[in-house]
Short mmCIF file of C-alpha atoms and ligand atoms in Angstrom, two decimals:
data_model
loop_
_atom_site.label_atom_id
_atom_site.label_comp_id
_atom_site.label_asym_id
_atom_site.label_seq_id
_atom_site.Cartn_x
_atom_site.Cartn_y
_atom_site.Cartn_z
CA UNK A 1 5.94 -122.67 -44.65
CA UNK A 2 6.38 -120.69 -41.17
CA UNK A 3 10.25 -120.21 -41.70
CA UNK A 4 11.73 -119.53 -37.80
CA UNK A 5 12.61 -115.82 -37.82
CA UNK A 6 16.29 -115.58 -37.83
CA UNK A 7 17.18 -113.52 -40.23
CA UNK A 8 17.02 -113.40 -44.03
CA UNK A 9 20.30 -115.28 -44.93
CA UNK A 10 19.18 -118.14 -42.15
CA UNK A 11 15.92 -118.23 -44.03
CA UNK A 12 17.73 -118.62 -47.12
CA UNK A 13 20.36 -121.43 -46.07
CA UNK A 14 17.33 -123.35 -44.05
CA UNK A 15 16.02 -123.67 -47.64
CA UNK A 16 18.69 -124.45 -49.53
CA UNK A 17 19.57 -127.40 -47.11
CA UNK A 18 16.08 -128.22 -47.50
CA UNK A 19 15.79 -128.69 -51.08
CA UNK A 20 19.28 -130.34 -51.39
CA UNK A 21 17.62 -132.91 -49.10
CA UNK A 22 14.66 -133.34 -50.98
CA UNK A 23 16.47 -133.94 -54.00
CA UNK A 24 18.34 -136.31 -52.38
CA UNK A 25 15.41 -138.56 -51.13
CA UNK A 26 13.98 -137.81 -54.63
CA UNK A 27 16.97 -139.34 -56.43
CA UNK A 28 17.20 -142.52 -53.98
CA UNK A 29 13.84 -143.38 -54.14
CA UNK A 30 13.06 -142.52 -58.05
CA UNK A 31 10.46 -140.05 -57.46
CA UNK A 32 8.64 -137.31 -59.65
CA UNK A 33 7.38 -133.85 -57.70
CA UNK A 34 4.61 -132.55 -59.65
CA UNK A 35 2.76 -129.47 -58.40
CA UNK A 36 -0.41 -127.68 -59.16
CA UNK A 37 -0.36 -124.04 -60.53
CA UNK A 38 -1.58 -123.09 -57.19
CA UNK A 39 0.84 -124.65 -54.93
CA UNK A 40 3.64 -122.04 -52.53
CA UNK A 41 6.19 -120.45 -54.68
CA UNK A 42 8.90 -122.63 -53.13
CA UNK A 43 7.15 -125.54 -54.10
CA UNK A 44 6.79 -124.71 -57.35
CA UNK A 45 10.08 -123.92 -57.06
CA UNK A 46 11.42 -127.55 -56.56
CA UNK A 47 8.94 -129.41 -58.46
CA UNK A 48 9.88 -131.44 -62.22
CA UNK A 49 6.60 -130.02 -63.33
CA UNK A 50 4.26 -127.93 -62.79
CA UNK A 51 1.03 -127.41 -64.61
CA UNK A 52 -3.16 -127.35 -64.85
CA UNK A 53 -4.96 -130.64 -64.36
CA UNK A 54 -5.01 -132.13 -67.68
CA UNK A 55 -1.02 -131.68 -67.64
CA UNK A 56 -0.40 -133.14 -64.23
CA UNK A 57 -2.85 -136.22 -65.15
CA UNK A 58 -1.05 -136.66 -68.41
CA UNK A 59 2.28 -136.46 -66.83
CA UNK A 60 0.97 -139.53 -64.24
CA UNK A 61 0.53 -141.10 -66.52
CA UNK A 62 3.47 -141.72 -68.66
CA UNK A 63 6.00 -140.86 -66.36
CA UNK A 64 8.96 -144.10 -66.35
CA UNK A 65 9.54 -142.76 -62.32
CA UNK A 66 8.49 -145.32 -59.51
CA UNK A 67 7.17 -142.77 -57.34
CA UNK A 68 4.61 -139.49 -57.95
CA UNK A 69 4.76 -136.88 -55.42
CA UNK A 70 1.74 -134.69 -55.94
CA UNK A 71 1.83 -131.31 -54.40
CA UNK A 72 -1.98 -130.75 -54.78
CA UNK A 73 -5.10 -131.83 -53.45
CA UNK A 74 -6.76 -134.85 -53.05
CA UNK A 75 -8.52 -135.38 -56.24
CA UNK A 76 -5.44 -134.59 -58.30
CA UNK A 77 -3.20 -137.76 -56.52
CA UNK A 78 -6.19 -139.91 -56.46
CA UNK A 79 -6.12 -139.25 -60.25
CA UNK A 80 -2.29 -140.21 -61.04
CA UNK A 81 -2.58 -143.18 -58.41
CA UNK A 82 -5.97 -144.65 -61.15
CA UNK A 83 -3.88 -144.00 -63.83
CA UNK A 84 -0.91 -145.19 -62.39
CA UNK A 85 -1.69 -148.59 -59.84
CA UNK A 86 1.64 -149.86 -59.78
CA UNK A 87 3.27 -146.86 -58.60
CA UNK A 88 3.42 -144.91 -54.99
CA UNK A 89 1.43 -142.21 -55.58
CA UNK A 90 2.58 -139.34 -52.12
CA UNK A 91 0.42 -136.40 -51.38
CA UNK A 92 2.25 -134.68 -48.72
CA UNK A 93 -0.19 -132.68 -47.52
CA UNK A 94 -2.61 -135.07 -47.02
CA UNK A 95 -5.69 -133.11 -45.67
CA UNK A 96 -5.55 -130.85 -48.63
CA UNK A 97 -8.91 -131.36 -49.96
CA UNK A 98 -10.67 -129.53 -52.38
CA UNK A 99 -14.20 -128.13 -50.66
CA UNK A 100 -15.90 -128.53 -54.94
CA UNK A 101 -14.94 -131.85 -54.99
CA UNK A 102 -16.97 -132.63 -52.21
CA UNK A 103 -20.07 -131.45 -53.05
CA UNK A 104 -21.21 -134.34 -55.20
CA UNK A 105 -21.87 -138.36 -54.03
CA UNK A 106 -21.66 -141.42 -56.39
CA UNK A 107 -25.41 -141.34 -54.99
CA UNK A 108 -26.11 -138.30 -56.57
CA UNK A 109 -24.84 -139.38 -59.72
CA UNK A 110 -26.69 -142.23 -59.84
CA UNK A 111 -30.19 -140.66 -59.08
CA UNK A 112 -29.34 -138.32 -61.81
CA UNK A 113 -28.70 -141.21 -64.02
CA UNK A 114 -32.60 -142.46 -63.28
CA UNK A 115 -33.82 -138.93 -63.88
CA UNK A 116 -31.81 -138.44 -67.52
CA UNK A 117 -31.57 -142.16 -68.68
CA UNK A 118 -30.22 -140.65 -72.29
CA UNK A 119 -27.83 -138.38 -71.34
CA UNK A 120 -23.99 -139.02 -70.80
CA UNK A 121 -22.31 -138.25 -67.81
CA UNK A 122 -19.20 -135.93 -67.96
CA UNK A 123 -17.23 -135.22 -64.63
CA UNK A 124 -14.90 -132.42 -63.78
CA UNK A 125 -11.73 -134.08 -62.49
CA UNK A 126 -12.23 -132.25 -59.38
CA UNK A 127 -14.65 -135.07 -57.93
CA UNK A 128 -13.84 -138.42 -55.79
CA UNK A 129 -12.67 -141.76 -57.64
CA UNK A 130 -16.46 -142.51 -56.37
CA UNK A 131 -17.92 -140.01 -58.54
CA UNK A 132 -15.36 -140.71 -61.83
CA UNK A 133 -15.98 -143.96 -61.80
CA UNK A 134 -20.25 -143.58 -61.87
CA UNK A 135 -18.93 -141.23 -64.73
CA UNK A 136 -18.64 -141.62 -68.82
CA UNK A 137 -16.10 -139.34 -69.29
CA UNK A 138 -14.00 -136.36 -67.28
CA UNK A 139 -12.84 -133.53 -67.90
CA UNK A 140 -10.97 -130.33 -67.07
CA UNK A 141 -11.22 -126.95 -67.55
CA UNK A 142 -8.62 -127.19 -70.35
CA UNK A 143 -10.95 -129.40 -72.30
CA UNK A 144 -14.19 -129.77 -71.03
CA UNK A 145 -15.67 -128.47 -74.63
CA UNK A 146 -13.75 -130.46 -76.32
CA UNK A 147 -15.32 -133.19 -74.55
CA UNK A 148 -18.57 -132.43 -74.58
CA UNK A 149 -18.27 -132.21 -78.04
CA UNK A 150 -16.59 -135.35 -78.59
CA UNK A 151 -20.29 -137.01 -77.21
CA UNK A 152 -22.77 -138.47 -79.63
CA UNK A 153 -25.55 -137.99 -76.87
CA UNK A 154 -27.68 -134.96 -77.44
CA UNK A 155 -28.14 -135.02 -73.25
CA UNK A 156 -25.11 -134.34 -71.18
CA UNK A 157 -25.17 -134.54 -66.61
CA UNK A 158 -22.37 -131.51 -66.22
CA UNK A 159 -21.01 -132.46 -63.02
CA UNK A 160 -20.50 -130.57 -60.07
CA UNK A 161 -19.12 -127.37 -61.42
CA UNK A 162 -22.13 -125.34 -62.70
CA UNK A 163 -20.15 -122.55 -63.11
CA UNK A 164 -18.22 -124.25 -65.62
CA UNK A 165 -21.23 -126.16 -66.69
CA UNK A 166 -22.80 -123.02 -68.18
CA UNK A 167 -19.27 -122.10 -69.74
CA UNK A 168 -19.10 -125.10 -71.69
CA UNK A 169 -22.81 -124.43 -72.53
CA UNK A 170 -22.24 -121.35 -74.13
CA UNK A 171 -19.96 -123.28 -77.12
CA UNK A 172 -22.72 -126.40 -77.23
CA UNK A 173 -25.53 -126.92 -78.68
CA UNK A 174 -26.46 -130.32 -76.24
CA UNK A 175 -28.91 -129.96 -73.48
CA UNK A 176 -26.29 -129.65 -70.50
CA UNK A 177 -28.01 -130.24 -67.68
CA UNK A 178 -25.75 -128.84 -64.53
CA UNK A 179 -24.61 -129.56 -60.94
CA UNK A 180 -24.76 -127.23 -58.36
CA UNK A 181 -21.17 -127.24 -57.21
CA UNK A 182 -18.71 -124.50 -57.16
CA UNK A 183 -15.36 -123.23 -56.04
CA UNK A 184 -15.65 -121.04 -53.37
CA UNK A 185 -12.42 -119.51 -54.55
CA UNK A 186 -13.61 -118.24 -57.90
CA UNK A 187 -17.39 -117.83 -56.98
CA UNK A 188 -15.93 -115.35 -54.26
CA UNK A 189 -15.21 -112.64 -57.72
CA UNK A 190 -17.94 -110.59 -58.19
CA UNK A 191 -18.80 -107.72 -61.14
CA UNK A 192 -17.83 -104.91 -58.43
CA UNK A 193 -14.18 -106.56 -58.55
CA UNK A 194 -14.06 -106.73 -62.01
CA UNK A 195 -15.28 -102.56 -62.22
CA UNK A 196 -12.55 -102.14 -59.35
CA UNK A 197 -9.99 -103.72 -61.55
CA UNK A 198 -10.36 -102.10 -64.36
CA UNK A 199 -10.92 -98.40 -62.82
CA UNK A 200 -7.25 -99.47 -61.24
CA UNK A 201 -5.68 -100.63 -64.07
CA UNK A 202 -7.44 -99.77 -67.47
CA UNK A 203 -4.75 -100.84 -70.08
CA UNK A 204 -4.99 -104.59 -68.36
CA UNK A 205 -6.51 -107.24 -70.19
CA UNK A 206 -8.34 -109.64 -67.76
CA UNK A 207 -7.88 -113.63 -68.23
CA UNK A 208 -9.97 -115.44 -65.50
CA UNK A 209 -10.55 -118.83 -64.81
CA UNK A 210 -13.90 -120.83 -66.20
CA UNK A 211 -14.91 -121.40 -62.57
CA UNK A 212 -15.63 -118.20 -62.26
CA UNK A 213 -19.43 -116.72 -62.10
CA UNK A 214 -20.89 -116.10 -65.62
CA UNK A 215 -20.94 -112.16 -64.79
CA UNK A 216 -16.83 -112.36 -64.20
CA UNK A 217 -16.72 -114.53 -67.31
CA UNK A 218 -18.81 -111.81 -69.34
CA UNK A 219 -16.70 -108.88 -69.11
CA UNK A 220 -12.86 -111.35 -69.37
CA UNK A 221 -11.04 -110.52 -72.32
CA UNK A 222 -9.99 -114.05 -72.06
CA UNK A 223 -10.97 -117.51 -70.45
CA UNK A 224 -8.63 -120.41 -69.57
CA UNK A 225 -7.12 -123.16 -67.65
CA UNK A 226 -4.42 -121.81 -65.35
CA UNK A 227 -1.79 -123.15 -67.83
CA UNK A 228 -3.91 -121.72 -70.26
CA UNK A 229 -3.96 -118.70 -68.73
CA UNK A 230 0.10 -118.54 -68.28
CA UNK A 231 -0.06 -119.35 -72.23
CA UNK A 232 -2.27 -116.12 -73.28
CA UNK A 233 -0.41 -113.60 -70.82
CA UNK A 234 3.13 -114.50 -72.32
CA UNK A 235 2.30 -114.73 -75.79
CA UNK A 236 0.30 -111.36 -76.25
CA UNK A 237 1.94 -108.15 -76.74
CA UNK A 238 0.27 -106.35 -74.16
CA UNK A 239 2.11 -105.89 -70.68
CA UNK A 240 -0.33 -105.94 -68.60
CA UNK A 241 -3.00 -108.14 -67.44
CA UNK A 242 -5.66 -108.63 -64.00
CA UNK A 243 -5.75 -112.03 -62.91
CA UNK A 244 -9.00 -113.64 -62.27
CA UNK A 245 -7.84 -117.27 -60.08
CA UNK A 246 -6.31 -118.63 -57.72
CA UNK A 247 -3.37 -116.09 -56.38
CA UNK A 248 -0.59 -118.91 -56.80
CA UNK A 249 -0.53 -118.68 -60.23
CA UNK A 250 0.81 -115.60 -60.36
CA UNK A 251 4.32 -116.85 -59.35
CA UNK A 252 3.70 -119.29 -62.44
CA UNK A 253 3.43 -116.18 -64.22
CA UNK A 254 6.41 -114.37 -63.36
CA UNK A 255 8.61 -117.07 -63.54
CA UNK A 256 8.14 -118.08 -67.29
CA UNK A 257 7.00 -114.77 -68.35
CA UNK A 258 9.07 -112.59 -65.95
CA UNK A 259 8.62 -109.05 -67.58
CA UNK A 260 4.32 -108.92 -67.63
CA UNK A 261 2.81 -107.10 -64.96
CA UNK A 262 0.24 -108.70 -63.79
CA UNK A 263 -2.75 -107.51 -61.25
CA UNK A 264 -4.75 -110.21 -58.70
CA UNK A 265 -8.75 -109.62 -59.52
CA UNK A 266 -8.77 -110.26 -55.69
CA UNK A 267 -5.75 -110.75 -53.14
CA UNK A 268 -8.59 -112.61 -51.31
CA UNK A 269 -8.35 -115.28 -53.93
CA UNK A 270 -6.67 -118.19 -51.77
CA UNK A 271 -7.22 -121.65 -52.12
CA UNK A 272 -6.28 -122.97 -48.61
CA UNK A 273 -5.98 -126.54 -49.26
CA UNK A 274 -3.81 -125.42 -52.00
CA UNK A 275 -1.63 -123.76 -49.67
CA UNK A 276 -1.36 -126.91 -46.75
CA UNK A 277 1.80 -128.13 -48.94
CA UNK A 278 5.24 -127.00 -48.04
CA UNK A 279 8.96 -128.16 -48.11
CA UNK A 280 9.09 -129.82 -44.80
CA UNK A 281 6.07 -131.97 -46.02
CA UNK A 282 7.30 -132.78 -49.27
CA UNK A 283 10.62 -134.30 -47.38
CA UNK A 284 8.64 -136.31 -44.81
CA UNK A 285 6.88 -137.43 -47.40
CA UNK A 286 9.85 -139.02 -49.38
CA UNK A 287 11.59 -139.80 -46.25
CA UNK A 288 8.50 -141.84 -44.97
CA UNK A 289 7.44 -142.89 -48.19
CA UNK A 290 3.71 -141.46 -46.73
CA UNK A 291 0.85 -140.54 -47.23
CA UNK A 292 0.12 -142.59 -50.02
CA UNK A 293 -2.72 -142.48 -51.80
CA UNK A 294 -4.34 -145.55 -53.15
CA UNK A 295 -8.08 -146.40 -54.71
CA UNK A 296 -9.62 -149.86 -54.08
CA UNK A 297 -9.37 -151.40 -57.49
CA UNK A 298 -13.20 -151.88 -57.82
CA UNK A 299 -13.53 -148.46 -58.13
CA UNK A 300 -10.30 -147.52 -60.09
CA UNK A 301 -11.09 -149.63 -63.03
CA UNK A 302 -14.39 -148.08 -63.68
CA UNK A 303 -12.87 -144.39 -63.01
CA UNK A 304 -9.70 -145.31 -65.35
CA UNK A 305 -11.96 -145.92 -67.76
CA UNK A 306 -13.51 -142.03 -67.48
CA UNK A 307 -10.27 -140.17 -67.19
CA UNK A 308 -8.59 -142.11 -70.01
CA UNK A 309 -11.66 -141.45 -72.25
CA UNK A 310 -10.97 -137.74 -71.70
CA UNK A 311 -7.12 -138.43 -72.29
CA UNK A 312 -7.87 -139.66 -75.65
CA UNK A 313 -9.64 -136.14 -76.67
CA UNK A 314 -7.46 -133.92 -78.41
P1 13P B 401 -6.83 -126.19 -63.67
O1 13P B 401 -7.13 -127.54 -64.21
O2 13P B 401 -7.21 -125.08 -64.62
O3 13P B 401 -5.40 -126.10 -63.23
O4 13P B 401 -7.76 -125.92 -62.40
C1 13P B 401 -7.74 -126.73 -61.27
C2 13P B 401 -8.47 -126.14 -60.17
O5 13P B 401 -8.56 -126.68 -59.11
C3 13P B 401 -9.08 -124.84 -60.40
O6 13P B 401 -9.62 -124.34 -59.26
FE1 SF4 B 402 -10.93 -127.00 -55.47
FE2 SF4 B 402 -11.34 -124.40 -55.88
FE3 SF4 B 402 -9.20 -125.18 -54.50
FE4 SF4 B 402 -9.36 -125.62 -57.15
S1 SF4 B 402 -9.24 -123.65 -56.12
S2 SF4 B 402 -8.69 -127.08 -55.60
S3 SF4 B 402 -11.56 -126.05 -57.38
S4 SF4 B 402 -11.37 -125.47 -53.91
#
């Protein structure tokens, strides 16, 4: 958020009285803030929970609070408002979109149905309630081996992430047959920022993200979720570590962890939609009780169906 420039303590106070706000609207109206790994600092800062996919989902999804307000993008409040019909699901920022999530059609699923009738159809939660509900199963990148595993069909429609289509493929032994998606965040690594990375810090381990291109993937020390990533930094011994996603989880990082040192693969590594939340939405939103998300209930029953399939893998 563009604080007004007024000095530090001004900047300070402004969001103090801020956040005592939004916990006021948050109390009167029985709300849950959940936020994405990737969101601002200071919205990670005033969130219940924050987390990877699969966590925010599962919170959704039991949570006893009448109201979810999801500091994320669109996919990730579309998810908690399937899971959860009876309850006001807020996304503050509501043109955050993410750009992967977009690059498949319920059409396209379909057609690729026609083309492989024997193979099962696993989407990456990062896809429309459209695409989930032309979908078997989901998935995220915390579990998408798990769940390709968990198939009896030999076949299996990856869909659209075919960067972490070919991850998954690398622990399977089913024909995975992949989407062309990706996330222009991670596909932006490249081996040259790896070498850089490594010539600048050589102790560093380097955890990166499985939407990253198979050449980053190659030379990680480690591959994970963004929670899983948070996981493997604080419980190694090592100090220090390069971090290959999205730049927002570094303040993840140093807030749980607060004495590794840890190294962007890329400063350049910004997920804009990501970024569109801040605390001026996040009040508007509970003061206006908008946006809210909703999916026609057509369409949710069939996606329910996918992401509580995945929920059920353990
Ligand atoms: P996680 O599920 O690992 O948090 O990833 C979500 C995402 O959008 C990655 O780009
Ligand atoms: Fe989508 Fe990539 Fe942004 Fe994640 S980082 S929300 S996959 S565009």
């Amino acid at each position: 958020m563009m604080w007004p420039d007024r000095g530090g303590m001004t900047i300070v106070a402004d969001r103090v009285e801020l956040t005592e706000r939004i916990q006021r609207l948050k109390a009167a109206r029985s709300a849950v803030i959940l936020a994405h790994n990737y969101q601002p600092s200071e919205v990670q800062d005033i969130a219940d929970d924050v987390g990877d996919s699969l966590e925010l989902s599962r919170i959704a999804a039991e949570t006893g609070c009448r109201v979810i307000v999801f500091c994320g993008v669109d996919f990730m409040a579309e998810t908690a408002a399937i899971l959860s019909p009876e309850k006001v699901v807020l996304l503050p920022a509501v043109d955050a979109r993410c750009s992967m999530a977009g690059m498949i059609t319920a059409e396209d699923v379909r057609e690729l149905r026609r083309r492989y009738p024997q193979a099962a159809v696993v989407s990456y939660v990062n896809t429309s309630a459209e695409v989930k509900a032309e979908s078997d199963i989901c998935c995220t990148s915390a579990n998408a081996v798990k769940v390709v595993d968990s198939l009896q069909n030999d076949e299996v429609i990856f869909l659209p992430d075919r960067n972490l289509g070919r991850y998954v493929a690398r622990f399977s032994r089913k024909r995975i047959i992949l989407g062309s998606g990706y996330c222009s965040v991670h596909e932006h690594y490249t081996r040259q920022h790896v070498m850089q990375a490594k010539r600048n810090h050589p102790e560093a381990l380097l955890v990166v993200h499985p939407e990253c291109r198979p050449e980053v993937i190659d030379l990680a020390d480690h591959v994970a979720s963004t929670s899983g990533i948070v996981q493997y930094v604080c419980s190694r011994r090592e100090q220090e570590f390069v971090i290959g996603t999205e730049i927002g989880l570094l303040h993840r990082i140093q807030r749980i962890c607060p004495g590794k040192i840890c190294h962007p693969l890329s400063m350049e590594a910004i997920c804009g939609d990501m970024k569109r939340t801040d605390l001026e939405k996040v009040r508007l939103s509970l003061e206006r009780m908008e946006p809210r998300v909703s999916v026609p209930e057509e369409i949710a029953i069939r996606a329910r169906r996918a992401i509580e399939r995945m929920l059920e893998v353990r």
